[in-house]
Every structure is written in structure tokens, then in C-alpha cells.
Amino acid sequence: MPETRLLSPDASGIETAAAILTEGGRVAFPTETVYGLGADARSDAAVAGIFAAKDRPTFNPLIVHVADIETARRYVEFVPPALTLARAFWPGPMTLVLPLRSDSGIAPLVTAGLPTLGIRVPAHPLAQSLLRAFDGPIAGPSANPSGRISPTEAGHVMGGLSGRIEAVLDGGACGVGLESTIFGFDADGTCRLLRPGGVIAEAASDLLGAPVLPHAPDEGITSPGQMLSHYAPSGAVRLDATAADEGETMLGFGEIPGDFTLSASGDLAEAAARLFTLFHKLDEIGAQRIAVAPIPERGLGVAINDRLRRAAAPRD
Ligand code: TXA
Ligand code: MG
């Protein structure tokens, strides 16, 4: 594998990135949520390259990025509530899990054999430019080695995957900083929250005029983010801390101070955008024990707390 190239966020960088994808290679690219590790979703060989680079268990399906709703319709069947959500929240930080069309041409490795596909229209201008230059569906899990923290800067991607992928398109820091909200649908159209994220579930239920239910616990592989310890920094994490104990590095929020703060003003959007960046920072400084101030369980706080609980879960 040649050295991983860092591509500049301009026309020539985008052209090079698209050419690498066309040749079956892997390019990490910025989205408004986190960096994705992209490859041609129609090619099993290209998609296998994603699993290899991430050391990802192959039973975990990948989401596919497309430029707009019309393109999404080539790959999946939209149930009516899904179309309502897509029209309201795309492009944006939302993934919809929908029935895969039999003529989709999506590589079987992408869905890990499931009859459904997770699909998303990202808003980030560089992701949009890359999708249009490549002119095809881009499979893209978060661009981190499996089981590690999602990258919110090009440097994080380099830190985890340098020498394992062809290139990283450098778009600076990601605005949302947490992975997309994932919604799925029952056969009767009931919407289920499979992963909290940048789009808030209440906004979806308001729009649909029907409650968004939690995912059914017996769904197994159809519920994403199964691995509790998926989002963990290396150090042990203690939640709802009002002050650091001896030897702990403290992440503050609002009025609770810390060695670092998620948001001094108590702004949940700022806290979301900083969370993974601070996790990476804690690993860099070698923090062994980490205390985190309480985050209110409302709005984006639901997604932040979901990631924090995973970070604090017992590890193997
Ligand atoms: O914000 C995001 O969603 C980022 C950016 C790069 O788009 N991507 C991302 O991908 O977080 P990934 O692969 O790290 O997480 C996607 C989750 C996984 O937990 C996977 O199991 C689940 O979506 N997933 C994918 N396809 C699915 C399907 N057909 N049914 C159920 N879950 C699915
Ligand atoms: Mg991930």
C-alpha cells in the first residue's frame, strides 16, 4: 500500500478523490457528521477494501451515501413516512434504513446480506462535490479502525488509517461531530429510532404526526451501534461527575468546569461537535481515568449521552 495522500479541498483534490474511487480505491471524505471511509458501493472488491482497512467484522452492514433523493430511489423503496423525513432532513445528518431494490446493483457485501440498505444524503459541500464527481453511490462507514472513536478531523483519520487507505480529502473539522441519526421502519410504516444523532427524534415524530419508537431489542443485527464500547477513548470513563476524583481528567459542561469543557456555555450543539475531538485529545495525552459532567437528556443531549454511555460501558 502506498503512502496515504492528503488531498486538498479544491477541484483538483475532488477530481483525484473521484478517480481513486473509480479505480476501486478508498478515500476518506468529510461529511457534516464525521469523516466517512468511502469506496464504490457497487463493487464487492472495493467494499472489501473498506472492511480490510478498518478491520471491521463483516456482519456489520455499511451505509451508502448518495447526492439526492432521486438518486436514493434507484437503490431503495421509500415507504411514505421515509419520504416525508427525507424531504425534510436531507441533505443532512440522517440515515434511513429501507428495503433494498432488487435491481439496485449495490454490492452484497455492503448490506451484509440484509434485505435493507442504510442510505444517506450528506450536506457537506465536499461530500456533495465528491458524489457528483464520482457519479455513483459511495459506501462509507466512519473512517476509524473498528471499535475506535469516529474521526471529526482529517488528522484523526490519518492517525487511525494512514498507510491502510489511498487518500483523505481534507475538509477541516466536522460541524455536527456525531454520527447521523438512523431511522428504520416496520412493515406498517412505524418509524423506529435505531441510533440517535444529529437529527432529533422529536422533530421527526412532530413531522410524521406519530411517535418514533425505540428499536425492538430482539432485532439483533438490524439495530446499529451494537457494540457498547464502540465509542470509547482508551481511559476508563465515569459519567455524571460533578468534580474530578484524584487522578481523573475531567470533561466539564456548562457550569461544571473541567480540564477540558464540552461547552462552557452549556450549548449542546457545541458539546456534540467537540465530543469525539476531546476523546481523541484524551487518548493523545494518555488520560487513564476520565470523568464527565452530566449532560441534559434533551435534544442533541440524547445522542451525546448515547455515545457517552457506550464510552463508559464495561469493556472486554
Ligand atoms: O454519520 C454517519 O452516519 C457516518 C458518516 C460517514 O455518514 N457514517 C457512519 O457509518 O456512522 P457507520 O458504518 O460507522 O455506522 C452505520 C451504522 C452501523 O452501526 C451499521 O450497523 C448500521 O448503521 N447499519 C447500516 N446498514 C444497516 C441496515 N441495513 N440495517 C440496520 N443497520 C444498519
Ligand atoms: Mg462507525
XYZ file of C-alpha atoms and ligand atoms in Angstrom:
350
model
C 0.000 0.000 0.000
C 1.457 3.396 -0.987
C 1.521 6.290 1.440
C -1.937 7.739 2.212
C -2.322 11.037 0.330
C -3.842 14.104 1.983
C -5.964 15.780 -0.710
C -6.757 19.490 -0.638
C -10.411 20.619 -0.571
C -10.401 22.053 -4.097
C -11.294 20.964 -7.646
C -8.076 19.015 -8.114
C -8.434 17.234 -4.756
C -12.013 16.256 -5.587
C -11.028 15.067 -9.066
C -8.237 12.918 -7.635
C -10.560 11.519 -4.954
C -13.205 10.611 -7.562
C -10.550 8.948 -9.753
C -9.349 6.815 -6.829
C -12.952 5.698 -6.160
C -13.440 4.876 -9.855
C -10.332 2.694 -9.727
C -11.789 0.788 -6.758
C -9.734 2.543 -4.087
C -10.639 4.067 -0.736
C -10.920 7.757 0.072
C -11.842 9.169 3.465
C -14.042 12.236 2.997
C -15.627 14.829 5.283
C -19.351 14.883 5.994
C -21.194 17.209 8.366
C -21.332 14.361 10.941
C -17.948 12.576 10.910
C -15.417 11.552 8.241
C -16.535 8.580 6.130
C -14.300 5.941 4.560
C -15.611 5.834 1.008
C -15.482 3.200 -1.722
C -17.635 2.336 -4.758
C -20.765 0.724 -3.264
C -21.336 -1.284 -6.491
C -18.051 -3.158 -6.204
C -17.579 -6.006 -3.742
C -13.811 -5.728 -4.187
C -13.777 -2.013 -3.385
C -16.075 -2.538 -0.386
C -13.902 -5.401 0.853
C -11.101 -2.837 0.944
C -13.094 -0.800 3.495
C -13.512 -3.820 5.783
C -9.817 -4.633 5.440
C -8.682 -1.095 6.273
C -10.992 -0.857 9.308
C -10.573 -4.456 10.490
C -14.370 -4.385 10.628
C -16.412 -7.536 11.320
C -18.087 -8.307 8.003
C -21.518 -8.862 9.581
C -21.774 -5.153 10.254
C -23.522 -3.505 7.256
C -22.335 -0.203 5.746
C -24.362 2.866 4.890
C -24.346 4.300 1.368
C -24.069 7.993 0.514
C -25.831 9.497 -2.494
C -26.222 13.057 -3.803
C -30.016 13.474 -3.569
C -33.411 11.813 -3.023
C -33.844 10.980 -6.710
C -30.591 9.021 -6.708
C -31.574 7.285 -3.454
C -34.717 5.990 -5.187
C -32.569 3.945 -7.572
C -31.374 1.858 -4.642
C -34.187 1.653 -2.077
C -38.002 1.615 -1.849
C -39.326 4.605 0.083
C -42.200 3.898 2.441
C -44.337 7.099 2.746
C -43.038 8.267 6.172
C -39.470 7.805 4.942
C -40.117 10.131 2.030
C -41.522 12.725 4.434
C -38.382 12.554 6.564
C -36.081 12.602 3.529
C -37.762 15.716 2.136
C -37.425 17.479 5.484
C -33.951 16.420 6.633
C -31.893 15.666 3.506
C -29.285 16.706 2.789
C -28.351 16.317 6.415
C -27.284 14.141 9.359
C -29.914 11.380 8.901
C -29.671 7.799 7.608
C -32.763 5.833 6.563
C -32.797 2.030 6.598
C -35.127 0.983 3.754
C -35.878 -2.092 1.629
C -33.131 -2.642 -0.933
C -34.365 -2.709 -4.540
C -33.727 -5.977 -6.335
C -32.188 -4.053 -9.272
C -30.063 -1.778 -7.062
C -26.674 -3.077 -8.178
C -25.367 -2.470 -4.643
C -22.610 -4.945 -3.745
C -23.924 -7.653 -1.370
C -21.035 -7.017 0.996
C -22.456 -3.521 1.719
C -25.658 -4.849 3.314
C -24.016 -7.940 4.825
C -26.818 -9.937 3.221
C -29.671 -7.901 4.791
C -32.719 -7.085 2.621
C -32.403 -3.431 3.690
C -29.930 -0.646 2.962
C -28.891 2.279 5.148
C -28.786 5.336 2.892
C -27.928 9.000 3.468
C -27.658 12.287 1.556
C -24.882 14.258 3.269
C -24.977 18.064 3.320
C -21.239 18.752 3.477
C -20.253 20.619 0.286
C -17.144 18.453 -0.248
C -19.152 15.238 0.184
C -21.680 16.594 -2.323
C -18.918 17.574 -4.790
C -17.291 14.157 -4.458
C -20.619 12.341 -5.005
C -21.272 14.394 -8.129
C -17.724 13.996 -9.496
C -17.748 10.228 -8.869
C -21.364 9.938 -10.095
C -22.134 6.777 -8.125
C -23.121 5.508 -4.663
C -20.337 5.718 -2.062
C -20.324 3.144 0.730
C -18.965 4.911 3.796
C -18.698 3.831 7.383
C -16.996 6.199 9.772
C -13.291 6.421 8.856
C -11.868 4.882 12.047
C -10.414 1.467 12.775
C -13.261 -0.769 14.005
C -14.108 -0.207 17.673
C -12.352 3.174 17.840
C -13.697 6.718 18.034
C -15.162 8.263 14.878
C -12.911 10.898 13.262
C -14.029 14.518 13.158
C -10.830 15.904 11.579
C -8.569 14.713 8.741
C -5.760 14.275 11.284
C -7.850 11.734 13.231
C -8.322 9.705 10.033
C -4.592 9.810 9.342
C -3.872 8.752 12.916
C -6.027 5.623 12.573
C -5.802 4.613 8.911
C -2.602 6.100 7.451
C -0.891 3.510 5.245
C -4.144 1.492 5.003
C -6.136 3.663 2.554
C -5.312 5.581 -0.617
C -6.304 9.109 0.422
C -8.032 11.523 2.790
C -9.903 14.542 1.424
C -9.197 17.247 3.998
C -12.291 19.281 4.830
C -11.286 20.503 8.272
C -13.453 19.831 11.323
C -16.953 18.292 11.003
C -19.791 20.619 12.022
C -22.130 18.165 13.799
C -19.393 15.913 15.189
C -21.654 12.901 15.963
C -22.786 10.210 13.544
C -26.130 10.557 11.779
C -29.467 9.678 13.317
C -30.621 6.325 11.911
C -34.334 5.647 11.395
C -35.857 2.336 10.292
C -39.462 1.404 9.513
C -41.725 -1.502 10.421
C -43.866 -3.105 7.716
C -46.805 -0.915 8.834
C -44.706 2.253 8.424
C -43.985 2.776 12.141
C -40.746 4.727 12.427
C -38.059 3.452 14.797
C -35.003 5.245 16.129
C -32.069 2.901 15.505
C -29.338 5.364 16.536
C -29.744 8.865 17.996
C -27.734 11.557 16.216
C -27.770 14.968 14.583
C -31.479 14.889 13.686
C -33.559 14.840 16.846
C -36.225 12.124 17.127
C -38.874 14.549 18.440
C -38.508 16.634 15.291
C -39.200 13.508 13.236
C -42.249 12.485 15.275
C -43.647 16.046 15.107
C -43.290 15.956 11.349
C -44.813 12.485 10.978
C -47.579 13.153 13.484
C -46.804 9.757 15.020
C -44.445 8.614 17.742
C -40.946 7.430 16.795
C -40.418 4.217 18.762
C -37.176 2.823 20.116
C -35.805 -0.130 18.165
C -37.084 -3.547 19.164
C -34.405 -5.132 21.379
C -34.698 -8.567 19.709
C -33.843 -7.185 16.284
C -30.231 -8.281 16.521
C -28.123 -7.049 13.627
C -30.821 -4.654 12.435
C -30.075 -2.427 15.431
C -26.903 -0.499 14.710
C -24.145 0.527 17.036
C -24.448 -2.835 18.795
C -21.028 -2.698 20.379
C -21.395 -0.785 23.610
C -17.707 0.021 23.865
C -17.612 1.313 20.287
C -17.101 4.939 21.144
C -14.569 4.643 23.901
C -11.361 6.542 24.482
C -8.591 4.351 25.958
C -9.099 5.578 29.540
C -11.904 4.409 31.856
C -14.911 6.727 31.750
C -17.098 7.800 34.717
C -20.341 9.648 33.925
C -22.421 12.294 35.738
C -19.410 13.560 37.671
C -19.670 16.919 39.377
C -15.935 17.063 40.136
C -12.825 15.062 39.270
C -11.535 12.480 41.732
C -7.789 12.208 42.308
C -6.054 11.200 39.071
C -9.068 11.805 36.823
C -9.116 14.066 33.784
C -12.381 15.985 33.827
C -14.607 16.914 30.879
C -16.801 19.784 32.031
C -20.100 21.060 30.678
C -21.881 24.326 31.413
C -21.196 25.492 34.958
C -19.216 22.375 35.842
C -15.609 23.110 34.953
C -13.002 20.591 33.833
C -9.534 20.145 32.398
C -11.433 20.460 29.118
C -15.039 21.535 28.579
C -17.603 20.169 26.147
C -19.225 23.586 26.193
C -18.655 26.260 28.809
C -21.945 27.929 27.857
C -23.897 24.648 28.092
C -24.589 24.585 24.337
C -25.477 21.016 23.269
C -24.568 21.551 19.599
C -21.116 22.745 20.633
C -20.780 19.771 23.001
C -21.707 17.335 20.221
C -19.193 18.888 17.855
C -16.437 18.672 20.487
C -17.119 15.244 21.983
C -15.079 12.999 19.686
C -12.371 15.645 19.261
C -11.943 15.635 23.037
C -11.961 11.803 23.137
C -9.103 11.854 20.623
C -7.357 14.508 22.730
C -7.714 12.352 25.884
C -6.043 9.456 24.056
C -3.258 11.773 22.871
C -2.468 12.919 26.406
C -2.766 9.354 27.721
C -5.653 10.007 30.155
C -6.170 6.808 32.191
C -9.315 7.840 34.061
C -11.869 10.250 32.711
C -14.780 11.944 34.499
C -17.586 13.581 32.517
C -20.066 16.184 33.760
C -23.802 15.399 33.392
C -25.339 16.285 30.002
C -29.077 17.040 29.911
C -31.104 14.273 28.222
C -32.874 16.535 25.740
C -32.369 17.492 22.079
C -28.844 16.646 20.928
C -28.092 15.615 24.520
C -29.826 12.274 23.778
C -27.206 11.442 21.125
C -24.332 12.757 23.264
C -25.442 10.630 26.230
C -25.844 7.593 23.962
C -22.173 7.922 22.922
C -21.060 8.649 26.498
C -22.844 5.557 27.858
C -21.097 3.451 25.213
C -17.767 5.025 26.177
C -18.406 4.208 29.846
C -19.687 0.642 29.265
C -17.633 -2.260 30.671
C -15.031 -3.445 28.178
C -13.780 -6.838 27.141
O -22.909 9.962 10.155
C -22.781 8.827 9.733
O -23.737 8.038 9.645
C -21.383 8.387 9.288
C -20.996 9.226 8.071
C -19.674 8.832 7.499
O -22.004 9.155 7.105
N -21.358 7.000 8.993
C -21.427 6.063 9.958
O -21.340 4.782 9.470
O -21.540 6.316 11.122
P -21.067 3.531 10.387
O -20.934 2.390 9.435
O -19.934 3.774 11.271
O -22.406 3.362 11.173
C -23.580 2.987 10.491
C -24.431 2.098 11.344
C -23.737 0.808 11.754
O -23.915 0.627 13.152
C -24.458 -0.269 10.969
O -24.566 -1.459 11.696
C -25.812 0.369 10.736
O -25.569 1.717 10.568
N -26.453 -0.105 9.519
C -26.030 0.011 8.254
N -26.867 -0.583 7.401
C -27.876 -1.096 8.149
C -29.061 -1.843 7.863
N -29.367 -2.207 6.624
N -29.846 -2.185 8.901
C -29.538 -1.820 10.159
N -28.438 -1.118 10.489
C -27.621 -0.761 9.509
Mg -18.770 3.897 12.983
